[in-house]
Short mmCIF file of C-alpha atoms and ligand atoms in Angstrom, two decimals:
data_model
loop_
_atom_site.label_atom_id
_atom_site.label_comp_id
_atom_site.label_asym_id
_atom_site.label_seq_id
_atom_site.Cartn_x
_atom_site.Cartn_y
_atom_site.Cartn_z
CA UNK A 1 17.03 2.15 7.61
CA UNK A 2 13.41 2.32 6.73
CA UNK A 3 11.46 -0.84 6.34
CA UNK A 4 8.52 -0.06 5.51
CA UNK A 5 8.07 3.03 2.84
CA UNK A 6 5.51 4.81 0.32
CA UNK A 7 6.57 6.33 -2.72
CA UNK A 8 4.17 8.27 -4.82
CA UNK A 9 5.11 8.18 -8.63
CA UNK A 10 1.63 9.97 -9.58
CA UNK A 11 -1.41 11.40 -7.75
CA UNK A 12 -3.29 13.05 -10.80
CA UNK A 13 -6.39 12.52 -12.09
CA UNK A 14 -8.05 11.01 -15.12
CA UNK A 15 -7.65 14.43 -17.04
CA UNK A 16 -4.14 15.31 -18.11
CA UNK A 17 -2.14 18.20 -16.32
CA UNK A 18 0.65 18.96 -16.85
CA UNK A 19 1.37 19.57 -13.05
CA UNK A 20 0.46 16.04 -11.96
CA UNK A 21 0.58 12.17 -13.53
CA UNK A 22 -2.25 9.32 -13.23
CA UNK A 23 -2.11 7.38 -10.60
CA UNK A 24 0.76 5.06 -9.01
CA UNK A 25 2.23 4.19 -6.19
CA UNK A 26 5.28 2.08 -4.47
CA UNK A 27 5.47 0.21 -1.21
CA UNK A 28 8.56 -0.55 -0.37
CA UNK A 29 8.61 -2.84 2.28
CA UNK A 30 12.23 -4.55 3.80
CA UNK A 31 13.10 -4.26 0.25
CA UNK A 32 10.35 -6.10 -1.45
CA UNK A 33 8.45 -3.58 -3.71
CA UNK A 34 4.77 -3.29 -4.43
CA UNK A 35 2.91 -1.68 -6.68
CA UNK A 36 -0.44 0.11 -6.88
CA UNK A 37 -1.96 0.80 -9.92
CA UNK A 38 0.54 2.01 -12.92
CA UNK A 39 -0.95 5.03 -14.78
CA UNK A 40 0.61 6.17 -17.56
CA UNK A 41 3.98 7.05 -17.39
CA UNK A 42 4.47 5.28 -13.79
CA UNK A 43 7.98 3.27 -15.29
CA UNK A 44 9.79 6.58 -15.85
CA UNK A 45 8.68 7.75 -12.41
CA UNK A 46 9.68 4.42 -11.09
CA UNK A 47 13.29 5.02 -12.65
CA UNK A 48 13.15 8.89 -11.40
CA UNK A 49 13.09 7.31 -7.82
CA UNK A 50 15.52 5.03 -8.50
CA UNK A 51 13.82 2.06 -7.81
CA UNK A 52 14.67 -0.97 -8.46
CA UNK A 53 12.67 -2.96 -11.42
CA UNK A 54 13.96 -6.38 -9.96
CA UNK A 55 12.44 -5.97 -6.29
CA UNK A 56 9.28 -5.78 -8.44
CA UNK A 57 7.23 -8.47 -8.04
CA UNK A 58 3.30 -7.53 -7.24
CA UNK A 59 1.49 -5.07 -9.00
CA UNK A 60 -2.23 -4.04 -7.66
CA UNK A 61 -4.76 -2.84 -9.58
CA UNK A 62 -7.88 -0.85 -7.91
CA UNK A 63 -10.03 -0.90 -10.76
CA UNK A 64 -10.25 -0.69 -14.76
CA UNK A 65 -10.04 2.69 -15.92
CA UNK A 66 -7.29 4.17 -18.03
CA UNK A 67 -5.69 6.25 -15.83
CA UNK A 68 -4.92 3.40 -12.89
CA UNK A 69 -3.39 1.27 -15.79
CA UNK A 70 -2.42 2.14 -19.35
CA UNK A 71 1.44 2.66 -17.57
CA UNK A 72 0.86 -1.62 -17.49
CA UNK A 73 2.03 -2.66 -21.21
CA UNK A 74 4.62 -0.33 -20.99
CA UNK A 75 6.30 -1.37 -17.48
CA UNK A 76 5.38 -5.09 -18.42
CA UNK A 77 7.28 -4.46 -21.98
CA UNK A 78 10.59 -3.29 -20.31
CA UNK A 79 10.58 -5.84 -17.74
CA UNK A 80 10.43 -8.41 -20.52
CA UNK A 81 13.12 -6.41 -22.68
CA UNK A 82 15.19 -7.06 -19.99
CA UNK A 83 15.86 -10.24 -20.88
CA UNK A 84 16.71 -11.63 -17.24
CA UNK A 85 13.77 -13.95 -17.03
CA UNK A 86 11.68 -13.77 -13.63
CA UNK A 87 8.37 -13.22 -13.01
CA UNK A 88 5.40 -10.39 -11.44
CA UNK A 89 2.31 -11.12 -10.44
CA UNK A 90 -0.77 -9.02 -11.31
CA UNK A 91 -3.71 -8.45 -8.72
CA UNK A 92 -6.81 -7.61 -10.62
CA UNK A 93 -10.26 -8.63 -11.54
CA UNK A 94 -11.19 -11.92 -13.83
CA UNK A 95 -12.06 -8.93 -16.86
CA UNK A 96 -8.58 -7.25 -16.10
CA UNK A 97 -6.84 -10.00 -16.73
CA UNK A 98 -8.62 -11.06 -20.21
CA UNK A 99 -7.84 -7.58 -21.10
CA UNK A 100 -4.25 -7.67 -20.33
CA UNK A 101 -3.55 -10.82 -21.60
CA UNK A 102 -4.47 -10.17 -25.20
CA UNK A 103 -2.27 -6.71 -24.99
CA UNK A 104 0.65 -8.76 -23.32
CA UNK A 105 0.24 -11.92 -26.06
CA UNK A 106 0.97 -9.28 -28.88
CA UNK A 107 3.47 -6.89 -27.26
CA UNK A 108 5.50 -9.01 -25.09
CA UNK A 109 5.50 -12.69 -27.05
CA UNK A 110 8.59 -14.48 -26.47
CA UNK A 111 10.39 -13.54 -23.42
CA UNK A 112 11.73 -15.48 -20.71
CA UNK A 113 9.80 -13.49 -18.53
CA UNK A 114 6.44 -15.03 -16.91
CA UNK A 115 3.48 -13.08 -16.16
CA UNK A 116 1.44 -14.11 -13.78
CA UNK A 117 -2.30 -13.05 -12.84
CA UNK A 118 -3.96 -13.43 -9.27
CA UNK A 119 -8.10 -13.19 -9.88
CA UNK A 120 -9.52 -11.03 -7.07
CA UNK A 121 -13.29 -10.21 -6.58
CA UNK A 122 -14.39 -7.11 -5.09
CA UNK A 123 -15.30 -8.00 -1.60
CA UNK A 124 -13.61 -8.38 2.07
CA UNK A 125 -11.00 -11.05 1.03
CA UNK A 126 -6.45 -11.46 2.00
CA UNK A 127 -5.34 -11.91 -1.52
CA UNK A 128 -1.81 -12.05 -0.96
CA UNK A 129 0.56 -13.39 2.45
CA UNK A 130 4.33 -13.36 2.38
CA UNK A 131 6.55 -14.68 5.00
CA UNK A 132 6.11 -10.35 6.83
CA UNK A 133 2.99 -9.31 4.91
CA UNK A 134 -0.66 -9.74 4.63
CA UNK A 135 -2.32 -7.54 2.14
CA UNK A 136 -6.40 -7.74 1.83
CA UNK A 137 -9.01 -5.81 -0.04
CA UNK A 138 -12.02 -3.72 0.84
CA UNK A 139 -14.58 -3.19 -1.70
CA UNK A 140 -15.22 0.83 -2.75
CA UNK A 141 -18.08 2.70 -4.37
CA UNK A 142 -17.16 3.85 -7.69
CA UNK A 143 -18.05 3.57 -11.13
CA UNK A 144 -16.81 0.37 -12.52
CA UNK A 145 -15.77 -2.65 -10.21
CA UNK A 146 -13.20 -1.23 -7.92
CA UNK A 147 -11.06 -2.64 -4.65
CA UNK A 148 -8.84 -0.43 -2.07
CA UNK A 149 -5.48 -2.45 -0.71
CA UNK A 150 -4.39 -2.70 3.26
CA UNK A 151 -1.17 -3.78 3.81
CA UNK A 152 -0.81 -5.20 7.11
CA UNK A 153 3.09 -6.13 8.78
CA UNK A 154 2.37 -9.84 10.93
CA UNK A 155 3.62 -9.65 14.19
CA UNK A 156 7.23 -9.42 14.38
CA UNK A 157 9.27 -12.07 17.56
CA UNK A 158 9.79 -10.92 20.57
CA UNK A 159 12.95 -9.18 21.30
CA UNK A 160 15.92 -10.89 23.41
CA UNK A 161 16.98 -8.95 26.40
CA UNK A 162 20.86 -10.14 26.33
CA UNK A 163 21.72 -8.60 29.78
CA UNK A 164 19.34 -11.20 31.45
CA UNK A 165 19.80 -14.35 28.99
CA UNK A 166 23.34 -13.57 29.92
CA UNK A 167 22.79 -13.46 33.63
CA UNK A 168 20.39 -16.93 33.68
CA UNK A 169 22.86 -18.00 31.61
CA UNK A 170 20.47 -19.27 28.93
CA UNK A 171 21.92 -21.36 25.67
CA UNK A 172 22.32 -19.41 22.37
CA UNK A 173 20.53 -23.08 20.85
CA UNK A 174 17.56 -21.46 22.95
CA UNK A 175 16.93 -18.00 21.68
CA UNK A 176 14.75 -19.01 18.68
CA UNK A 177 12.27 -20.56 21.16
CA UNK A 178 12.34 -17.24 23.59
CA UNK A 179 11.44 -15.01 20.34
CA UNK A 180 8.68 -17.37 20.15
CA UNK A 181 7.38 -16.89 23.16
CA UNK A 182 8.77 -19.83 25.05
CA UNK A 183 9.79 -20.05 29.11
CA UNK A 184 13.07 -21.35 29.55
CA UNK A 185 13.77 -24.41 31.65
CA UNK A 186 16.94 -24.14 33.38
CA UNK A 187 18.81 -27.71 33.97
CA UNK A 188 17.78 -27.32 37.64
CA UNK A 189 14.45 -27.40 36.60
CA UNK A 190 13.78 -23.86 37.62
CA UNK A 191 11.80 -21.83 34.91
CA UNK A 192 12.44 -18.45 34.20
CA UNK A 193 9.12 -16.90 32.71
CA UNK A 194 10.11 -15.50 29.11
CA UNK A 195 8.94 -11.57 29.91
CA UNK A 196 11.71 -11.81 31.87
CA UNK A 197 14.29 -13.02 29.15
CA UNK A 198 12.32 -10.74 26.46
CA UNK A 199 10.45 -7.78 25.60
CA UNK A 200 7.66 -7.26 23.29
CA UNK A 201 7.79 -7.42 19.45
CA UNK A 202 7.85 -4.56 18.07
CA UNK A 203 4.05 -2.82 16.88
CA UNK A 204 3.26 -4.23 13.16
CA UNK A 205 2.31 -1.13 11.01
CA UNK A 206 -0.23 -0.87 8.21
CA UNK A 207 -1.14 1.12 4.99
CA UNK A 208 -4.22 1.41 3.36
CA UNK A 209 -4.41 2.44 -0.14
CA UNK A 210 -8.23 3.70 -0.99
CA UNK A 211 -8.95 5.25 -4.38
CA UNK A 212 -11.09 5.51 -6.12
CA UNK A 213 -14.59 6.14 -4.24
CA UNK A 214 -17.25 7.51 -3.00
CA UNK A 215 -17.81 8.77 0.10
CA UNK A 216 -18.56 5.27 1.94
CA UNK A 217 -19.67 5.77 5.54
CA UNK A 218 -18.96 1.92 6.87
CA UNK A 219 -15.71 2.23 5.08
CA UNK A 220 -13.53 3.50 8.23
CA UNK A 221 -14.26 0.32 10.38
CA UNK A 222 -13.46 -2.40 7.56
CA UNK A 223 -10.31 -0.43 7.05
CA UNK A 224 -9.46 -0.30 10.80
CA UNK A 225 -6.79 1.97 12.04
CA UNK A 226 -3.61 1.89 10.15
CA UNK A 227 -0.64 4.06 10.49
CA UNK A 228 -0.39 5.62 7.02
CA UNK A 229 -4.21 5.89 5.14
CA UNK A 230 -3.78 7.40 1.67
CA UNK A 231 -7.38 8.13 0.33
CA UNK A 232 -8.74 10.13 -2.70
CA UNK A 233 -9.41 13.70 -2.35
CA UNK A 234 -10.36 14.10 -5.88
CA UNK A 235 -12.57 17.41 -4.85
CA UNK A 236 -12.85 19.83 -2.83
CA UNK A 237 -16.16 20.52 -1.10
CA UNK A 238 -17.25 23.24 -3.14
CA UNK A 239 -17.85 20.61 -5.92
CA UNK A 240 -19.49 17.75 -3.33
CA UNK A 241 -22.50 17.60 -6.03
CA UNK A 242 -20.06 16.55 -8.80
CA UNK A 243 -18.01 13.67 -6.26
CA UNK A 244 -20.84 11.17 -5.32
CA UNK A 245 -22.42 10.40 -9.15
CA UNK A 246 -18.12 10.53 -10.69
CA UNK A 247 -17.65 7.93 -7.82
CA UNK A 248 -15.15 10.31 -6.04
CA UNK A 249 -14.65 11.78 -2.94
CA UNK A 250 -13.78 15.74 -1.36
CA UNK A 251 -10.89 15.94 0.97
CA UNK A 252 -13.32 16.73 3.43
CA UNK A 253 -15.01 13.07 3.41
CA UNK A 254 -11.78 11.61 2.74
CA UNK A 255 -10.53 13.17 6.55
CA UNK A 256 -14.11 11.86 8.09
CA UNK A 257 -12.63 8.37 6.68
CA UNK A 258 -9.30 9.26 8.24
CA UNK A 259 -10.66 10.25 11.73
CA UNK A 260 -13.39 7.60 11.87
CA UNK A 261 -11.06 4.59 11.44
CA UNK A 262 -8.40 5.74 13.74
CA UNK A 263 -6.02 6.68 10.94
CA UNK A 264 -2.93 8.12 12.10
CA UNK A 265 -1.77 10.31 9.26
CA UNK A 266 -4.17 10.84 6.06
CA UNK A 267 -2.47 11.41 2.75
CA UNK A 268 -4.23 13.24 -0.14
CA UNK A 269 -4.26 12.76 -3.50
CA UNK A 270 -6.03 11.85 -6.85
CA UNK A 271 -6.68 15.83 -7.40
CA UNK A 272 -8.90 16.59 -10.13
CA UNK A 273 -6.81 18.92 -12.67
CA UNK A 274 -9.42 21.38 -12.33
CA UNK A 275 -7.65 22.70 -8.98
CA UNK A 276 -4.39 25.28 -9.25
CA UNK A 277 -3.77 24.95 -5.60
CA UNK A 278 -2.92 21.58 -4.01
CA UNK A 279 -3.04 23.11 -0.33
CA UNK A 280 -6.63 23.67 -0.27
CA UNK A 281 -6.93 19.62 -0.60
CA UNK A 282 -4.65 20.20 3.31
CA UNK A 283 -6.47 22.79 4.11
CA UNK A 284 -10.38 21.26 3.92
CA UNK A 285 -8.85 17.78 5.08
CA UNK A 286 -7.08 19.46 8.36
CA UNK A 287 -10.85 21.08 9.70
CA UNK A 288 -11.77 17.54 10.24
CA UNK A 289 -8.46 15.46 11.11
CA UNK A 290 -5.55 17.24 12.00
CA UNK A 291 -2.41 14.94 10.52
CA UNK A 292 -2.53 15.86 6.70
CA UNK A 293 0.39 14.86 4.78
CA UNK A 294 -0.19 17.14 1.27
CA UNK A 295 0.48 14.11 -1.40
CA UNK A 296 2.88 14.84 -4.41
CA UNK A 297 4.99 13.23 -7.10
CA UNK A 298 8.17 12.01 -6.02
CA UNK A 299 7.30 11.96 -2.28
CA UNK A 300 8.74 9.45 -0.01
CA UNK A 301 6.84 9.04 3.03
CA UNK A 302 8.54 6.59 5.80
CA UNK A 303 5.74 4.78 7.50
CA UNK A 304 6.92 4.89 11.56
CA UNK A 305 6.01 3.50 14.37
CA UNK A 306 4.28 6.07 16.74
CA UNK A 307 4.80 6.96 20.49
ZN1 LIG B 401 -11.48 5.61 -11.78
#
């Protein structure tokens, strides 16, 4: 089983089409799910991919424009139907939530249900750590306020090789302290060194979730080099002269992102409507960085460990 997995519920634009929705997507990660941004329409998507509203209990929002959020009320008025109590917490800006708060006091007064807001600011910051999970923002270059999310795994314990705790006849009271790191100390006071007893945890992975933007050239080292990078390829590069003043980027600057933080796959998306053919966004991308993964609704991409 996957731990650690992206689903894409919409990778539109801000104009309607009726071949793409507004932006959202899923992290599902050992079971805990994660959202970023919830454009319009994002709970039926949700349900489409038969995910699960009570694993739901972050929502991230990149910035303050219609299409990255008016899905919100909507989600946050079914999760309050529900009727089961609980709790989310929203990630957004100090404005976001004085917005959201007046829709929510109207729309969803009276539930059991508690909505909670975490204030971010748009700089270098971790705004959230669970027990497996860091996730931190980098500030982008767009029109209003806006903040991209990397998800980081922490380091996982060291794994137990049970043909030689066996054979040094180690204590099972003792394998907590050799996925920590620990020697162990036989009675005879010999010590066995714990690279012999264990092997290496396993690589943590990362995602980073960058929309929307500008081309930003220093963006690729604050990112760093994660294993999945989705980041806007709202253009191509026949309309570069439109990207930079809209705050967007082509899916040509969007692979010099990919290649210059180490990225190991780049996935598109946030395609202007204006564009009949989603494979050019591959196409451009793939002249630059070669592992293009063409971005669409409904697709489930498992983020692996690599070789
Ligand atoms: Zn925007």
């Amino acid at each position: 089983m996957d731990n650690f997995t992206l689903h894409t519920l919409g990778c539109g634009s801000a104009r309607p089409s009726l071949k793409h929705q507004p932006s959202s997507t899923v992290i599902d990660h050992r079971g805990n799910l994660f959202m970023v941004d919830c454009g319009e329409g994002a709970q039926l998507a949700f349900m489409r991919q038969r995910l699960s509203f009570s694993r739901l209990q972050h929502i991230f929002l990149t910035h303050l424009h219609g299409d990255h959020v008016f899905g919100l009320p909507g989600l946050i008025g079914t999760l309050a139907l529900n009727g089961t109590g609980g709790h989310i917490t929203i990630h957004t800006f100090e404005e976001g939530k004085e917005q959201l708060c007046s829709i929510f006091n109207y729309f969803c007064r009276d539930t059991p249900f508690d909505i909670r807001f975490n204030i971010i600011k748009p700089e270098e910051d971790v705004i959230l750590e669970t027990k497996s999970l860091t996730v931190r923002t980098v500030p982008l270059n767009h029109r209003v306020t806006t903040v991209g999310y990397i998800f980081e795994e922490k380091p996982g314990e060291r794994h137990i090789k049970p043909e030689m705790t066996r054979f040094h006849e180690v204590p099972i009271s003792m394998m907590k302290h050799l996925k920590n790191g620990e020697d162990y100390v036989k009675p005879d006071g010999t010590v066995i060194p714990n690279k012999i007893l264990t092997s290496p945890p396993s690589p943590a992975l990362s995602y980073a979730h960058i929309s929307d933007t500008a081309y930003m050239k220093n963006l690729a080292e604050k990112i760093g080099p994660v294993d999945l990078l989705f980041h806007e390829t709202t253009y191509l590069e026949e309309h570069k002269a439109m990207a930079a003043p809209r705050g967007h980027s082509t899916a040509k600057q969007a692979a010099l992102v990919a290649r210059d933080s180490g990225a190991k796959i780049l996935l598109t998306g946030h395609y202007s409507s204006r564009y009949k053919d989603d494979t050019q966004f591959k196409r451009e991308a793939e002249e630059i960085f070669p592992n293009v993964l063409l971005n669409n609704e409904g697709l489930v991409t498992h983020i692996k460990r690599s070789k």
